Amino acid sequence: MSGYLGGYATLGLLLLVGAGVFVAAFTAARLLGPRRSADSGATAAKFDTYECGLDPVGGDWAQAQIRYYVYAFLYALFAVESVFLFPWAVIFDRPEFGAAAVVEMAIFVAVLGLGILYAWRKRILRWT
């Protein structure tokens, strides 16, 4: 398909195929999936969320500790910021990037260092 509308035709065909797969999957799930019928003689426990044989105990709300989120946030922060080091390392030896590039990267690494030092001093990184 070429021409001005060729891209739109390709997109439309892709959307139709995607919708067809979606409809086919849900139709197959409806036809092949188990049925819940009240006259099958099953007990009420059969229709529980989990069929492990144990009654659910307690509430459905659990509190997660904030330290897990802090570790995940710090990891994501430093992982994303460390990605900025790679392009700099690729162009570091080019002649047009001189001492200014080194100073800029030193400032960037210093900011990262200050961030990790702050987390260390606040004892955020201490696992209890």
mmCIF file of C-alpha atoms in Angstrom:
data_model
loop_
_atom_site.group_PDB
_atom_site.id
_atom_site.type_symbol
_atom_site.label_atom_id
_atom_site.label_comp_id
_atom_site.label_asym_id
_atom_site.label_seq_id
_atom_site.Cartn_x
_atom_site.Cartn_y
_atom_site.Cartn_z
ATOM 1 C CA MET A 1 0.000 0.000 0.000
ATOM 2 C CA SER A 2 1.588 3.193 -1.127
ATOM 3 C CA GLY A 3 0.476 6.730 -1.616
ATOM 4 C CA TYR A 4 -0.928 9.315 0.697
ATOM 5 C CA LEU A 5 -3.583 7.117 2.328
ATOM 6 C CA GLY A 6 -1.473 3.940 2.376
ATOM 7 C CA GLY A 7 -0.313 4.532 5.940
ATOM 8 C CA TYR A 8 -3.872 5.076 7.112
ATOM 9 C CA ALA A 9 -5.029 1.913 5.349
ATOM 10 C CA THR A 10 -2.272 -0.047 7.069
ATOM 11 C CA LEU A 11 -3.265 1.427 10.415
ATOM 12 C CA GLY A 12 -6.932 0.636 9.776
ATOM 13 C CA LEU A 13 -6.086 -2.944 8.835
ATOM 14 C CA LEU A 14 -3.994 -3.321 11.966
ATOM 15 C CA LEU A 15 -6.843 -1.996 14.117
ATOM 16 C CA LEU A 16 -9.292 -4.410 12.481
ATOM 17 C CA VAL A 17 -6.983 -7.368 13.060
ATOM 18 C CA GLY A 18 -6.468 -6.291 16.689
ATOM 19 C CA ALA A 19 -10.212 -5.961 17.250
ATOM 20 C CA GLY A 20 -10.722 -9.378 15.643
ATOM 21 C CA VAL A 21 -8.180 -10.989 17.975
ATOM 22 C CA PHE A 22 -9.853 -9.262 20.924
ATOM 23 C CA VAL A 23 -13.317 -10.525 19.963
ATOM 24 C CA ALA A 24 -12.002 -14.028 19.207
ATOM 25 C CA ALA A 25 -10.264 -14.272 22.595
ATOM 26 C CA PHE A 26 -13.347 -13.229 24.539
ATOM 27 C CA THR A 27 -15.593 -15.489 22.489
ATOM 28 C CA ALA A 28 -13.278 -18.447 23.101
ATOM 29 C CA ALA A 29 -13.202 -17.672 26.819
ATOM 30 C CA ARG A 30 -16.991 -17.578 26.955
ATOM 31 C CA LEU A 31 -17.407 -20.812 25.003
ATOM 32 C CA LEU A 32 -14.610 -22.806 26.643
ATOM 33 C CA GLY A 33 -14.644 -21.380 30.169
ATOM 34 C CA PRO A 34 -16.304 -22.998 33.181
ATOM 35 C CA ARG A 35 -19.915 -22.182 33.948
ATOM 36 C CA ARG A 36 -21.345 -21.310 37.328
ATOM 37 C CA SER A 37 -24.621 -23.019 37.809
ATOM 38 C CA ALA A 38 -26.547 -23.204 41.065
ATOM 39 C CA ASP A 39 -27.941 -26.648 40.271
ATOM 40 C CA SER A 40 -24.551 -28.339 39.875
ATOM 41 C CA GLY A 41 -24.585 -29.409 43.522
ATOM 42 C CA ALA A 42 -21.454 -27.466 44.397
ATOM 43 C CA THR A 43 -21.050 -26.041 47.848
ATOM 44 C CA ALA A 44 -20.847 -22.342 48.553
ATOM 45 C CA ALA A 45 -17.107 -22.695 49.168
ATOM 46 C CA LYS A 46 -16.686 -23.699 45.561
ATOM 47 C CA PHE A 47 -17.507 -20.146 44.516
ATOM 48 C CA ASP A 48 -15.000 -18.500 46.883
ATOM 49 C CA THR A 49 -12.185 -16.509 45.416
ATOM 50 C CA TYR A 50 -9.609 -19.127 46.366
ATOM 51 C CA GLU A 51 -10.308 -22.840 46.509
ATOM 52 C CA CYS A 52 -7.453 -23.682 48.849
ATOM 53 C CA GLY A 53 -9.658 -25.205 51.531
ATOM 54 C CA LEU A 54 -8.996 -22.465 54.075
ATOM 55 C CA ASP A 55 -11.385 -19.719 54.987
ATOM 56 C CA PRO A 56 -10.005 -16.239 54.386
ATOM 57 C CA VAL A 57 -9.007 -14.619 57.674
ATOM 58 C CA GLY A 58 -8.632 -10.920 58.323
ATOM 59 C CA GLY A 59 -9.341 -7.913 56.207
ATOM 60 C CA ASP A 60 -8.400 -7.310 52.637
ATOM 61 C CA TRP A 61 -6.345 -4.184 53.381
ATOM 62 C CA ALA A 62 -2.640 -4.512 54.124
ATOM 63 C CA GLN A 63 -0.244 -1.688 54.814
ATOM 64 C CA ALA A 64 3.086 -1.698 53.003
ATOM 65 C CA GLN A 65 6.022 -0.019 54.664
ATOM 66 C CA ILE A 66 7.263 3.204 53.126
ATOM 67 C CA ARG A 67 10.868 2.033 53.007
ATOM 68 C CA TYR A 68 10.122 -0.236 50.046
ATOM 69 C CA TYR A 69 8.854 2.736 48.073
ATOM 70 C CA VAL A 70 11.861 4.832 49.086
ATOM 71 C CA TYR A 71 14.284 2.152 47.895
ATOM 72 C CA ALA A 72 12.403 1.778 44.622
ATOM 73 C CA PHE A 73 12.323 5.546 44.129
ATOM 74 C CA LEU A 74 16.019 5.953 44.871
ATOM 75 C CA TYR A 75 16.890 3.095 42.542
ATOM 76 C CA ALA A 76 14.816 4.544 39.717
ATOM 77 C CA LEU A 77 16.245 8.018 40.326
ATOM 78 C CA PHE A 78 19.872 6.950 40.245
ATOM 79 C CA ALA A 79 19.358 4.447 37.414
ATOM 80 C CA VAL A 80 17.770 7.074 35.193
ATOM 81 C CA GLU A 81 20.365 9.680 36.084
ATOM 82 C CA SER A 82 23.216 7.261 35.463
ATOM 83 C CA VAL A 83 21.882 6.715 31.944
ATOM 84 C CA PHE A 84 22.927 10.305 31.219
ATOM 85 C CA LEU A 85 26.553 9.294 31.764
ATOM 86 C CA PHE A 86 26.629 7.033 28.693
ATOM 87 C CA PRO A 87 26.146 9.680 25.987
ATOM 88 C CA TRP A 88 28.736 11.829 27.703
ATOM 89 C CA ALA A 89 31.208 8.938 27.728
ATOM 90 C CA VAL A 90 30.677 8.415 23.995
ATOM 91 C CA ILE A 91 31.475 12.015 23.027
ATOM 92 C CA PHE A 92 34.052 12.717 25.749
ATOM 93 C CA ASP A 93 37.148 12.341 23.561
ATOM 94 C CA ARG A 94 35.959 14.602 20.741
ATOM 95 C CA PRO A 95 38.064 17.735 20.384
ATOM 96 C CA GLU A 96 35.150 20.199 20.463
ATOM 97 C CA PHE A 97 34.205 19.020 23.959
ATOM 98 C CA GLY A 98 37.019 20.118 26.196
ATOM 99 C CA ALA A 99 37.267 21.068 29.814
ATOM 100 C CA ALA A 100 33.691 22.409 29.831
ATOM 101 C CA ALA A 101 32.304 18.904 29.312
ATOM 102 C CA VAL A 102 34.424 17.559 32.155
ATOM 103 C CA VAL A 103 33.297 20.355 34.487
ATOM 104 C CA GLU A 104 29.635 19.843 33.595
ATOM 105 C CA MET A 105 29.851 16.112 34.243
ATOM 106 C CA ALA A 106 31.693 16.744 37.511
ATOM 107 C CA ILE A 107 28.836 19.002 38.616
ATOM 108 C CA PHE A 108 26.305 16.355 37.584
ATOM 109 C CA VAL A 109 28.121 13.597 39.492
ATOM 110 C CA ALA A 110 28.483 15.940 42.493
ATOM 111 C CA VAL A 111 24.711 16.484 42.549
ATOM 112 C CA LEU A 112 24.231 12.709 42.460
ATOM 113 C CA GLY A 113 26.748 12.371 45.262
ATOM 114 C CA LEU A 114 24.966 14.991 47.343
ATOM 115 C CA GLY A 115 21.699 13.116 46.857
ATOM 116 C CA ILE A 116 23.147 9.811 48.034
ATOM 117 C CA LEU A 117 24.935 11.569 50.915
ATOM 118 C CA TYR A 118 21.643 13.160 51.996
ATOM 119 C CA ALA A 119 19.927 9.768 51.917
ATOM 120 C CA TRP A 120 22.797 8.267 53.893
ATOM 121 C CA ARG A 121 22.765 11.017 56.549
ATOM 122 C CA LYS A 122 18.989 10.782 56.984
ATOM 123 C CA ARG A 123 19.438 7.006 57.454
ATOM 124 C CA ILE A 124 17.056 6.297 54.615
ATOM 125 C CA LEU A 125 19.334 3.574 53.323
ATOM 126 C CA ARG A 126 19.443 1.703 56.630
ATOM 127 C CA TRP A 127 17.480 -1.535 56.554
ATOM 128 C CA THR A 128 15.820 -2.363 59.867
#
